């Protein structure tokens, strides 16, 4: 009385054989407000979705399509009305309903490359990711779709270019190497003091070019899946010793102390490729470590999994760059390439080699305090 207006739900029933009634009233004001907010939120979400620059699909938890935004309609060459109540697998090739639903629900926003199918049966490469959200009707799945046709064409052209450049460089590099060797041996006569002084510098630059070509060739093989691993049972200590031999000189040159803990472990893996990974991780750490600091390498066992860590005390890596450092041609800054050389392939090679082993790689870092690069190989420990 004289108070606010309430939203209520009520029911009335007569008491048996009496002239009295029971009126039950429930205050649903808060529930009504929540419903109105949810409806308003859905309207706003739909308006945003319609303007998004990527294809968006909404389906329910059973995978029944409920909505496509304009870009998705264009992408799949069909209208909302046509695909309404389709099963989600009808929009993608070679994906049954159960598989694609599990993929979408388990993806947690991570992208997955698949094949989209237009209404005219034409197909296109698509990158999809999904997340769930709740509505009055229950849980729905929001799927983002990106047509990566042009991206794949560019990747193909890039690979062809890398393969061509690598092949074309090998012959002249070999000729220059032979020429330098002849100069060193005095076959073309004796060099003057200035020539002798400059020859080592020429050789260093040539070796950098050789390393670059080798990295380009390796990346191309890793990405095209033409590189096969030569796994065997190996002593982890042998692995560490081989890597240490290759990085000790660089560490000494940069005044970095190396602390490599001995390991009694044995694992099943490709020795040469893991040595390459450790060398790359350590070389990268040494480049960005403070002179006089320490580089610590440890090997750990967790259940049947093998884990190796490389800890430095350098400048650290910003949080927003910790994932991208493993991408091809990634550099934290343009100054890094000029100061330290390389074109950002080392960590990408590490990532590919570890993933080829079925493992994972990452980095933990604190800006200004250093970084710890690590990789794990599942089920690789050999019990003695």
mmCIF file of C-alpha atoms in Angstrom:
data_model
loop_
_atom_site.group_PDB
_atom_site.id
_atom_site.type_symbol
_atom_site.label_atom_id
_atom_site.label_comp_id
_atom_site.label_asym_id
_atom_site.label_seq_id
_atom_site.Cartn_x
_atom_site.Cartn_y
_atom_site.Cartn_z
ATOM 1 C CA UNK A 1 0.000 0.000 0.000
ATOM 2 C CA UNK A 2 1.440 3.300 -1.149
ATOM 3 C CA UNK A 3 4.607 1.317 -2.053
ATOM 4 C CA UNK A 4 6.357 0.227 -5.261
ATOM 5 C CA UNK A 5 4.648 -1.779 -7.993
ATOM 6 C CA UNK A 6 5.735 -5.454 -7.824
ATOM 7 C CA UNK A 7 5.859 -8.193 -10.425
ATOM 8 C CA UNK A 8 4.126 -11.237 -8.972
ATOM 9 C CA UNK A 9 3.072 -14.728 -9.957
ATOM 10 C CA UNK A 10 -0.138 -15.891 -8.274
ATOM 11 C CA UNK A 11 -2.541 -18.778 -8.106
ATOM 12 C CA UNK A 12 -5.891 -19.244 -6.358
ATOM 13 C CA UNK A 13 -7.790 -22.344 -5.254
ATOM 14 C CA UNK A 14 -10.966 -22.982 -3.306
ATOM 15 C CA UNK A 15 -10.845 -24.791 0.024
ATOM 16 C CA UNK A 16 -12.839 -28.018 -0.354
ATOM 17 C CA UNK A 17 -16.467 -27.758 0.882
ATOM 18 C CA UNK A 18 -15.890 -24.242 2.172
ATOM 19 C CA UNK A 19 -16.556 -20.790 0.927
ATOM 20 C CA UNK A 20 -12.929 -19.774 1.433
ATOM 21 C CA UNK A 21 -10.119 -19.415 -1.063
ATOM 22 C CA UNK A 22 -6.347 -19.699 -0.786
ATOM 23 C CA UNK A 23 -4.384 -17.130 -2.754
ATOM 24 C CA UNK A 24 -0.629 -17.846 -3.199
ATOM 25 C CA UNK A 25 1.459 -14.894 -4.312
ATOM 26 C CA UNK A 26 5.169 -14.955 -5.139
ATOM 27 C CA UNK A 27 7.250 -11.811 -5.643
ATOM 28 C CA UNK A 28 9.126 -12.300 -8.958
ATOM 29 C CA UNK A 29 10.344 -8.720 -9.369
ATOM 30 C CA UNK A 30 14.037 -9.655 -9.282
ATOM 31 C CA UNK A 31 13.495 -12.630 -11.611
ATOM 32 C CA UNK A 32 11.577 -10.391 -14.036
ATOM 33 C CA UNK A 33 14.357 -7.792 -13.974
ATOM 34 C CA UNK A 34 16.968 -10.486 -14.662
ATOM 35 C CA UNK A 35 14.908 -11.828 -17.573
ATOM 36 C CA UNK A 36 14.541 -8.348 -19.038
ATOM 37 C CA UNK A 37 18.283 -7.723 -18.668
ATOM 38 C CA UNK A 38 19.008 -11.059 -20.326
ATOM 39 C CA UNK A 39 16.652 -10.280 -23.216
ATOM 40 C CA UNK A 40 18.189 -6.823 -23.600
ATOM 41 C CA UNK A 41 21.666 -8.349 -23.480
ATOM 42 C CA UNK A 42 20.734 -10.827 -26.197
ATOM 43 C CA UNK A 43 19.453 -7.984 -28.379
ATOM 44 C CA UNK A 44 22.711 -6.070 -27.931
ATOM 45 C CA UNK A 45 24.755 -9.209 -28.598
ATOM 46 C CA UNK A 46 22.819 -9.887 -31.792
ATOM 47 C CA UNK A 47 23.339 -6.274 -32.968
ATOM 48 C CA UNK A 48 27.092 -6.561 -32.311
ATOM 49 C CA UNK A 49 27.274 -9.956 -34.012
ATOM 50 C CA UNK A 50 25.614 -8.627 -37.149
ATOM 51 C CA UNK A 51 28.317 -5.967 -37.480
ATOM 52 C CA UNK A 52 31.325 -8.173 -36.704
ATOM 53 C CA UNK A 53 34.034 -8.383 -39.445
ATOM 54 C CA UNK A 54 34.206 -12.206 -39.117
ATOM 55 C CA UNK A 55 31.670 -14.917 -39.833
ATOM 56 C CA UNK A 56 29.642 -15.821 -36.754
ATOM 57 C CA UNK A 57 27.316 -18.778 -36.210
ATOM 58 C CA UNK A 58 25.141 -19.446 -33.183
ATOM 59 C CA UNK A 59 23.908 -22.966 -32.493
ATOM 60 C CA UNK A 60 22.382 -24.601 -29.441
ATOM 61 C CA UNK A 61 24.105 -27.196 -27.264
ATOM 62 C CA UNK A 62 22.866 -29.966 -29.586
ATOM 63 C CA UNK A 63 24.497 -28.335 -32.601
ATOM 64 C CA UNK A 64 21.327 -26.998 -34.240
ATOM 65 C CA UNK A 65 22.005 -23.766 -36.157
ATOM 66 C CA UNK A 66 19.998 -20.762 -34.918
ATOM 67 C CA UNK A 67 21.724 -17.758 -36.463
ATOM 68 C CA UNK A 68 24.308 -16.601 -39.037
ATOM 69 C CA UNK A 69 25.544 -13.031 -39.206
ATOM 70 C CA UNK A 70 25.672 -11.308 -42.632
ATOM 71 C CA UNK A 71 29.319 -12.201 -43.240
ATOM 72 C CA UNK A 72 28.676 -15.872 -42.426
ATOM 73 C CA UNK A 73 25.706 -15.844 -44.822
ATOM 74 C CA UNK A 74 28.020 -14.515 -47.534
ATOM 75 C CA UNK A 75 30.747 -16.999 -46.616
ATOM 76 C CA UNK A 76 28.479 -20.053 -46.788
ATOM 77 C CA UNK A 77 26.402 -18.635 -49.688
ATOM 78 C CA UNK A 78 23.094 -19.165 -47.890
ATOM 79 C CA UNK A 79 20.558 -17.205 -45.850
ATOM 80 C CA UNK A 80 19.559 -17.467 -42.212
ATOM 81 C CA UNK A 81 16.162 -18.772 -43.238
ATOM 82 C CA UNK A 82 17.692 -21.582 -45.299
ATOM 83 C CA UNK A 83 20.101 -22.882 -42.656
ATOM 84 C CA UNK A 84 17.853 -22.347 -39.622
ATOM 85 C CA UNK A 85 17.601 -25.631 -37.711
ATOM 86 C CA UNK A 86 20.328 -27.279 -39.834
ATOM 87 C CA UNK A 87 22.793 -29.488 -38.003
ATOM 88 C CA UNK A 88 26.121 -27.674 -37.612
ATOM 89 C CA UNK A 89 28.077 -30.411 -39.413
ATOM 90 C CA UNK A 90 26.158 -29.580 -42.615
ATOM 91 C CA UNK A 91 28.213 -26.380 -42.853
ATOM 92 C CA UNK A 92 31.540 -28.210 -42.648
ATOM 93 C CA UNK A 93 33.018 -31.002 -44.734
ATOM 94 C CA UNK A 94 34.053 -34.368 -43.284
ATOM 95 C CA UNK A 95 32.925 -33.520 -39.755
ATOM 96 C CA UNK A 96 30.129 -35.579 -38.211
ATOM 97 C CA UNK A 97 27.828 -33.955 -35.667
ATOM 98 C CA UNK A 98 29.349 -35.584 -32.572
ATOM 99 C CA UNK A 99 32.945 -34.852 -33.620
ATOM 100 C CA UNK A 100 32.392 -31.208 -34.421
ATOM 101 C CA UNK A 101 30.273 -30.616 -31.290
ATOM 102 C CA UNK A 102 33.015 -32.115 -29.101
ATOM 103 C CA UNK A 103 35.605 -30.032 -30.953
ATOM 104 C CA UNK A 104 33.613 -26.831 -30.422
ATOM 105 C CA UNK A 105 32.891 -27.457 -26.742
ATOM 106 C CA UNK A 106 36.489 -28.459 -25.959
ATOM 107 C CA UNK A 107 38.177 -25.725 -27.994
ATOM 108 C CA UNK A 108 37.987 -23.046 -25.256
ATOM 109 C CA UNK A 109 38.493 -20.346 -27.869
ATOM 110 C CA UNK A 110 41.507 -21.998 -29.527
ATOM 111 C CA UNK A 111 41.388 -21.907 -33.354
ATOM 112 C CA UNK A 112 41.003 -25.075 -35.426
ATOM 113 C CA UNK A 113 41.481 -25.348 -39.184
ATOM 114 C CA UNK A 114 38.765 -27.235 -41.051
ATOM 115 C CA UNK A 115 36.891 -27.096 -44.374
ATOM 116 C CA UNK A 116 33.754 -25.011 -44.780
ATOM 117 C CA UNK A 117 31.016 -26.022 -47.234
ATOM 118 C CA UNK A 118 28.974 -23.485 -49.168
ATOM 119 C CA UNK A 119 25.366 -24.083 -50.177
ATOM 120 C CA UNK A 120 26.511 -24.754 -53.764
ATOM 121 C CA UNK A 121 28.825 -27.535 -52.413
ATOM 122 C CA UNK A 122 31.953 -25.452 -53.059
ATOM 123 C CA UNK A 123 34.438 -25.796 -50.202
ATOM 124 C CA UNK A 124 36.904 -23.372 -48.606
ATOM 125 C CA UNK A 125 39.574 -23.598 -45.882
ATOM 126 C CA UNK A 126 38.247 -22.132 -42.640
ATOM 127 C CA UNK A 127 39.657 -21.328 -39.223
ATOM 128 C CA UNK A 128 37.037 -21.739 -36.513
ATOM 129 C CA UNK A 129 36.939 -21.167 -32.765
ATOM 130 C CA UNK A 130 34.063 -21.382 -30.309
ATOM 131 C CA UNK A 131 32.842 -20.260 -26.912
ATOM 132 C CA UNK A 132 29.648 -20.953 -24.968
ATOM 133 C CA UNK A 133 27.162 -18.507 -23.462
ATOM 134 C CA UNK A 134 23.827 -18.855 -21.639
ATOM 135 C CA UNK A 135 20.418 -17.625 -22.756
ATOM 136 C CA UNK A 136 16.873 -18.034 -21.427
ATOM 137 C CA UNK A 137 16.556 -21.087 -23.664
ATOM 138 C CA UNK A 138 19.755 -22.684 -22.354
ATOM 139 C CA UNK A 139 23.401 -22.896 -23.364
ATOM 140 C CA UNK A 140 24.387 -21.767 -26.869
ATOM 141 C CA UNK A 141 27.647 -21.992 -28.813
ATOM 142 C CA UNK A 142 29.112 -18.959 -30.597
ATOM 143 C CA UNK A 143 31.385 -19.990 -33.485
ATOM 144 C CA UNK A 144 33.716 -17.572 -35.270
ATOM 145 C CA UNK A 145 34.624 -18.489 -38.843
ATOM 146 C CA UNK A 146 37.433 -16.963 -40.917
ATOM 147 C CA UNK A 147 37.890 -17.829 -44.590
ATOM 148 C CA UNK A 148 41.650 -18.450 -44.876
ATOM 149 C CA UNK A 149 41.752 -19.117 -48.636
ATOM 150 C CA UNK A 150 43.982 -16.101 -49.326
ATOM 151 C CA UNK A 151 46.123 -16.807 -46.270
ATOM 152 C CA UNK A 152 46.801 -20.356 -47.480
ATOM 153 C CA UNK A 153 47.674 -19.074 -50.961
ATOM 154 C CA UNK A 154 50.183 -16.650 -49.431
ATOM 155 C CA UNK A 155 51.662 -19.406 -47.251
ATOM 156 C CA UNK A 156 52.063 -21.617 -50.310
ATOM 157 C CA UNK A 157 53.781 -18.811 -52.239
ATOM 158 C CA UNK A 158 56.022 -18.100 -49.257
ATOM 159 C CA UNK A 159 57.072 -21.764 -49.018
ATOM 160 C CA UNK A 160 57.793 -21.882 -52.754
ATOM 161 C CA UNK A 161 59.858 -18.709 -52.450
ATOM 162 C CA UNK A 162 61.837 -20.048 -49.461
ATOM 163 C CA UNK A 163 62.473 -23.350 -51.250
ATOM 164 C CA UNK A 164 63.632 -21.540 -54.400
ATOM 165 C CA UNK A 165 65.895 -19.088 -52.520
ATOM 166 C CA UNK A 166 67.393 -21.881 -50.423
ATOM 167 C CA UNK A 167 68.146 -23.965 -53.497
ATOM 168 C CA UNK A 168 69.537 -21.045 -55.494
ATOM 169 C CA UNK A 169 71.817 -19.910 -52.667
ATOM 170 C CA UNK A 170 73.436 -23.265 -51.989
ATOM 171 C CA UNK A 171 75.555 -23.380 -55.161
ATOM 172 C CA UNK A 172 77.100 -19.868 -54.925
ATOM 173 C CA UNK A 173 77.680 -20.284 -51.168
ATOM 174 C CA UNK A 174 79.608 -23.505 -51.789
ATOM 175 C CA UNK A 175 81.707 -21.719 -54.442
ATOM 176 C CA UNK A 176 82.505 -18.839 -52.058
ATOM 177 C CA UNK A 177 83.433 -21.330 -49.321
ATOM 178 C CA UNK A 178 85.864 -23.071 -51.659
ATOM 179 C CA UNK A 179 87.333 -19.722 -52.726
ATOM 180 C CA UNK A 180 87.892 -18.651 -49.096
ATOM 181 C CA UNK A 181 89.567 -21.975 -48.343
ATOM 182 C CA UNK A 182 91.910 -21.469 -51.304
ATOM 183 C CA UNK A 183 92.757 -17.971 -50.052
ATOM 184 C CA UNK A 184 93.515 -19.324 -46.574
ATOM 185 C CA UNK A 185 95.779 -22.013 -48.019
ATOM 186 C CA UNK A 186 97.635 -19.475 -50.178
ATOM 187 C CA UNK A 187 96.700 -21.157 -53.463
ATOM 188 C CA UNK A 188 96.083 -17.724 -55.049
ATOM 189 C CA UNK A 189 99.164 -16.195 -53.501
ATOM 190 C CA UNK A 190 99.884 -14.508 -50.209
ATOM 191 C CA UNK A 191 97.372 -11.975 -48.874
ATOM 192 C CA UNK A 192 98.616 -8.654 -47.525
ATOM 193 C CA UNK A 193 98.044 -7.909 -43.802
ATOM 194 C CA UNK A 194 94.790 -6.067 -44.491
ATOM 195 C CA UNK A 195 93.448 -9.037 -46.473
ATOM 196 C CA UNK A 196 94.380 -11.457 -43.680
ATOM 197 C CA UNK A 197 92.635 -9.175 -41.201
ATOM 198 C CA UNK A 198 89.396 -9.111 -43.186
ATOM 199 C CA UNK A 199 89.243 -12.786 -44.144
ATOM 200 C CA UNK A 200 87.856 -14.026 -40.771
ATOM 201 C CA UNK A 201 85.093 -11.431 -40.974
ATOM 202 C CA UNK A 202 84.134 -12.629 -44.465
ATOM 203 C CA UNK A 203 84.088 -16.191 -43.172
ATOM 204 C CA UNK A 204 81.848 -15.258 -40.217
ATOM 205 C CA UNK A 205 79.367 -13.510 -42.499
ATOM 206 C CA UNK A 206 79.351 -16.478 -44.849
ATOM 207 C CA UNK A 207 78.721 -18.856 -41.952
ATOM 208 C CA UNK A 208 75.784 -16.702 -40.853
ATOM 209 C CA UNK A 209 74.370 -16.948 -44.375
ATOM 210 C CA UNK A 210 74.859 -20.739 -44.356
ATOM 211 C CA UNK A 211 73.063 -20.975 -40.997
ATOM 212 C CA UNK A 212 70.214 -18.873 -42.387
ATOM 213 C CA UNK A 213 69.816 -21.081 -45.462
ATOM 214 C CA UNK A 214 69.910 -24.209 -43.293
ATOM 215 C CA UNK A 215 67.231 -22.737 -41.007
ATOM 216 C CA UNK A 216 65.005 -21.849 -43.973
ATOM 217 C CA UNK A 217 65.359 -25.377 -45.377
ATOM 218 C CA UNK A 218 64.624 -26.934 -41.972
ATOM 219 C CA UNK A 219 61.553 -24.757 -41.402
ATOM 220 C CA UNK A 220 60.231 -25.695 -44.841
ATOM 221 C CA UNK A 221 60.736 -29.416 -44.085
ATOM 222 C CA UNK A 222 59.107 -29.140 -40.666
ATOM 223 C CA UNK A 223 56.076 -27.298 -42.001
ATOM 224 C CA UNK A 224 55.633 -29.592 -44.973
ATOM 225 C CA UNK A 225 55.895 -32.628 -42.625
ATOM 226 C CA UNK A 226 58.700 -34.106 -44.737
ATOM 227 C CA UNK A 227 61.158 -34.252 -41.835
ATOM 228 C CA UNK A 228 61.100 -37.554 -39.974
ATOM 229 C CA UNK A 229 62.542 -38.095 -36.514
ATOM 230 C CA UNK A 230 65.227 -40.687 -35.818
ATOM 231 C CA UNK A 231 64.271 -41.723 -32.314
ATOM 232 C CA UNK A 232 66.427 -43.940 -30.141
ATOM 233 C CA UNK A 233 67.081 -44.583 -26.451
ATOM 234 C CA UNK A 234 69.474 -41.831 -25.333
ATOM 235 C CA UNK A 235 71.241 -40.789 -22.148
ATOM 236 C CA UNK A 236 70.103 -37.306 -21.159
ATOM 237 C CA UNK A 237 73.629 -36.534 -19.915
ATOM 238 C CA UNK A 238 74.976 -37.209 -23.440
ATOM 239 C CA UNK A 239 72.347 -34.808 -24.756
ATOM 240 C CA UNK A 240 73.452 -32.104 -22.313
ATOM 241 C CA UNK A 241 77.164 -32.653 -22.982
ATOM 242 C CA UNK A 242 76.715 -32.334 -26.752
ATOM 243 C CA UNK A 243 74.692 -29.141 -26.388
ATOM 244 C CA UNK A 244 77.206 -27.680 -23.906
ATOM 245 C CA UNK A 245 80.091 -28.223 -26.333
ATOM 246 C CA UNK A 246 78.331 -26.070 -28.908
ATOM 247 C CA UNK A 247 77.282 -23.182 -26.643
ATOM 248 C CA UNK A 248 80.232 -22.908 -24.239
ATOM 249 C CA UNK A 249 82.222 -20.592 -26.534
ATOM 250 C CA UNK A 250 79.255 -18.240 -27.002
ATOM 251 C CA UNK A 251 78.653 -18.201 -23.238
ATOM 252 C CA UNK A 252 82.303 -17.356 -22.533
ATOM 253 C CA UNK A 253 82.285 -14.621 -25.170
ATOM 254 C CA UNK A 254 79.256 -13.015 -23.476
ATOM 255 C CA UNK A 255 80.625 -13.570 -19.947
ATOM 256 C CA UNK A 256 77.768 -15.918 -19.000
ATOM 257 C CA UNK A 257 78.309 -18.689 -16.452
ATOM 258 C CA UNK A 258 76.738 -22.031 -17.416
ATOM 259 C CA UNK A 259 75.249 -24.224 -14.673
ATOM 260 C CA UNK A 260 74.151 -27.570 -16.145
ATOM 261 C CA UNK A 261 72.798 -30.037 -13.592
ATOM 262 C CA UNK A 262 73.792 -33.637 -14.230
ATOM 263 C CA UNK A 263 70.963 -36.009 -15.075
ATOM 264 C CA UNK A 264 70.713 -39.822 -14.739
ATOM 265 C CA UNK A 265 67.596 -39.974 -16.914
ATOM 266 C CA UNK A 266 67.191 -41.900 -20.154
ATOM 267 C CA UNK A 267 64.612 -40.936 -22.780
ATOM 268 C CA UNK A 268 63.356 -42.100 -26.174
ATOM 269 C CA UNK A 269 63.801 -39.230 -28.630
ATOM 270 C CA UNK A 270 65.777 -37.876 -31.600
ATOM 271 C CA UNK A 271 69.186 -36.966 -30.132
ATOM 272 C CA UNK A 272 70.349 -34.613 -32.895
ATOM 273 C CA UNK A 273 67.078 -32.673 -33.032
ATOM 274 C CA UNK A 274 66.906 -32.232 -29.242
ATOM 275 C CA UNK A 275 70.525 -31.055 -29.190
ATOM 276 C CA UNK A 276 69.493 -28.485 -31.799
ATOM 277 C CA UNK A 277 66.552 -27.364 -29.611
ATOM 278 C CA UNK A 278 68.743 -26.960 -26.509
ATOM 279 C CA UNK A 279 71.406 -25.058 -28.485
ATOM 280 C CA UNK A 280 68.755 -22.694 -29.882
ATOM 281 C CA UNK A 281 67.170 -22.114 -26.453
ATOM 282 C CA UNK A 282 70.548 -21.519 -24.789
ATOM 283 C CA UNK A 283 71.887 -19.296 -27.597
ATOM 284 C CA UNK A 284 68.732 -17.205 -27.405
ATOM 285 C CA UNK A 285 69.033 -16.960 -23.598
ATOM 286 C CA UNK A 286 72.735 -15.993 -23.757
ATOM 287 C CA UNK A 287 72.072 -13.208 -26.282
ATOM 288 C CA UNK A 288 69.604 -11.519 -23.942
ATOM 289 C CA UNK A 289 71.293 -12.250 -20.596
ATOM 290 C CA UNK A 290 73.149 -9.669 -18.569
ATOM 291 C CA UNK A 291 76.963 -10.109 -18.631
ATOM 292 C CA UNK A 292 78.182 -11.837 -15.477
ATOM 293 C CA UNK A 293 74.858 -13.639 -14.928
ATOM 294 C CA UNK A 294 74.197 -17.366 -14.850
ATOM 295 C CA UNK A 295 72.428 -19.716 -17.286
ATOM 296 C CA UNK A 296 70.850 -22.710 -15.513
ATOM 297 C CA UNK A 297 69.791 -25.888 -17.337
ATOM 298 C CA UNK A 298 67.775 -28.513 -15.447
ATOM 299 C CA UNK A 299 66.132 -31.805 -16.401
ATOM 300 C CA UNK A 300 63.119 -33.055 -14.454
ATOM 301 C CA UNK A 301 60.927 -36.148 -14.390
ATOM 302 C CA UNK A 302 57.177 -36.025 -13.765
ATOM 303 C CA UNK A 303 55.479 -39.434 -13.951
ATOM 304 C CA UNK A 304 56.740 -40.678 -17.306
ATOM 305 C CA UNK A 305 57.213 -37.206 -18.791
ATOM 306 C CA UNK A 306 60.556 -35.466 -19.406
ATOM 307 C CA UNK A 307 60.929 -31.717 -18.836
ATOM 308 C CA UNK A 308 63.950 -29.525 -19.575
ATOM 309 C CA UNK A 309 64.265 -25.897 -18.476
ATOM 310 C CA UNK A 310 66.693 -23.147 -19.515
ATOM 311 C CA UNK A 311 66.696 -20.238 -17.054
ATOM 312 C CA UNK A 312 68.386 -16.920 -17.760
ATOM 313 C CA UNK A 313 68.674 -13.621 -15.872
ATOM 314 C CA UNK A 314 68.073 -11.204 -18.722
ATOM 315 C CA UNK A 315 65.514 -8.528 -19.465
ATOM 316 C CA UNK A 316 62.532 -10.897 -19.578
ATOM 317 C CA UNK A 317 59.676 -11.017 -22.096
ATOM 318 C CA UNK A 318 56.532 -8.835 -21.970
ATOM 319 C CA UNK A 319 53.400 -10.856 -21.198
ATOM 320 C CA UNK A 320 51.737 -9.987 -24.520
ATOM 321 C CA UNK A 321 54.708 -11.415 -26.465
ATOM 322 C CA UNK A 322 55.201 -14.749 -24.688
ATOM 323 C CA UNK A 323 53.150 -16.679 -27.235
ATOM 324 C CA UNK A 324 54.381 -14.850 -30.338
ATOM 325 C CA UNK A 325 58.102 -15.448 -29.616
ATOM 326 C CA UNK A 326 57.647 -18.972 -31.011
ATOM 327 C CA UNK A 327 56.272 -17.716 -34.326
ATOM 328 C CA UNK A 328 58.396 -17.468 -37.471
ATOM 329 C CA UNK A 329 60.382 -14.241 -37.949
ATOM 330 C CA UNK A 330 59.337 -13.028 -34.471
ATOM 331 C CA UNK A 331 61.592 -10.431 -32.847
ATOM 332 C CA UNK A 332 60.838 -8.605 -29.595
ATOM 333 C CA UNK A 333 62.022 -5.403 -31.275
ATOM 334 C CA UNK A 334 63.600 -4.268 -34.534
ATOM 335 C CA UNK A 335 66.789 -3.435 -32.610
ATOM 336 C CA UNK A 336 67.218 -7.113 -31.684
ATOM 337 C CA UNK A 337 67.713 -8.171 -35.286
ATOM 338 C CA UNK A 338 70.370 -5.503 -35.811
ATOM 339 C CA UNK A 339 72.160 -6.125 -32.519
ATOM 340 C CA UNK A 340 72.086 -9.921 -32.390
ATOM 341 C CA UNK A 341 71.596 -11.059 -35.981
ATOM 342 C CA UNK A 342 69.194 -13.771 -37.095
ATOM 343 C CA UNK A 343 65.712 -13.378 -38.497
ATOM 344 C CA UNK A 344 63.662 -15.006 -35.732
ATOM 345 C CA UNK A 345 63.530 -18.646 -36.835
ATOM 346 C CA UNK A 346 65.321 -20.332 -33.919
ATOM 347 C CA UNK A 347 62.397 -20.564 -31.486
ATOM 348 C CA UNK A 348 59.968 -21.449 -34.295
ATOM 349 C CA UNK A 349 62.246 -24.392 -35.181
ATOM 350 C CA UNK A 350 62.308 -25.441 -31.505
ATOM 351 C CA UNK A 351 58.509 -25.372 -31.368
ATOM 352 C CA UNK A 352 58.155 -27.477 -34.517
ATOM 353 C CA UNK A 353 60.700 -30.080 -33.366
ATOM 354 C CA UNK A 354 59.120 -30.454 -29.915
ATOM 355 C CA UNK A 355 55.612 -30.712 -31.382
ATOM 356 C CA UNK A 356 56.931 -33.327 -33.827
ATOM 357 C CA UNK A 357 57.919 -35.304 -30.713
ATOM 358 C CA UNK A 358 54.341 -34.918 -29.453
ATOM 359 C CA UNK A 359 55.461 -32.475 -26.755
ATOM 360 C CA UNK A 360 54.888 -28.831 -25.874
ATOM 361 C CA UNK A 361 57.115 -25.803 -25.362
ATOM 362 C CA UNK A 362 56.672 -22.513 -23.560
ATOM 363 C CA UNK A 363 58.240 -19.720 -21.534
ATOM 364 C CA UNK A 364 57.685 -18.276 -18.063
ATOM 365 C CA UNK A 365 59.053 -14.778 -17.644
ATOM 366 C CA UNK A 366 59.180 -11.754 -15.394
ATOM 367 C CA UNK A 367 60.171 -8.477 -17.030
ATOM 368 C CA UNK A 368 63.495 -7.265 -15.711
ATOM 369 C CA UNK A 369 64.235 -10.551 -13.917
ATOM 370 C CA UNK A 370 64.718 -13.101 -16.688
ATOM 371 C CA UNK A 371 62.977 -15.960 -18.475
ATOM 372 C CA UNK A 372 62.677 -19.721 -18.161
ATOM 373 C CA UNK A 373 62.155 -21.529 -21.457
ATOM 374 C CA UNK A 374 60.971 -25.117 -21.119
ATOM 375 C CA UNK A 375 59.799 -28.101 -23.118
ATOM 376 C CA UNK A 376 58.065 -31.337 -22.144
ATOM 377 C CA UNK A 377 58.080 -34.717 -23.876
ATOM 378 C CA UNK A 378 55.212 -36.987 -22.756
ATOM 379 C CA UNK A 379 55.775 -40.699 -22.069
ATOM 380 C CA UNK A 380 59.440 -40.463 -23.107
ATOM 381 C CA UNK A 381 61.213 -41.595 -19.906
ATOM 382 C CA UNK A 382 62.856 -45.024 -20.084
ATOM 383 C CA UNK A 383 62.845 -46.729 -16.703
ATOM 384 C CA UNK A 384 66.138 -48.400 -15.795
#
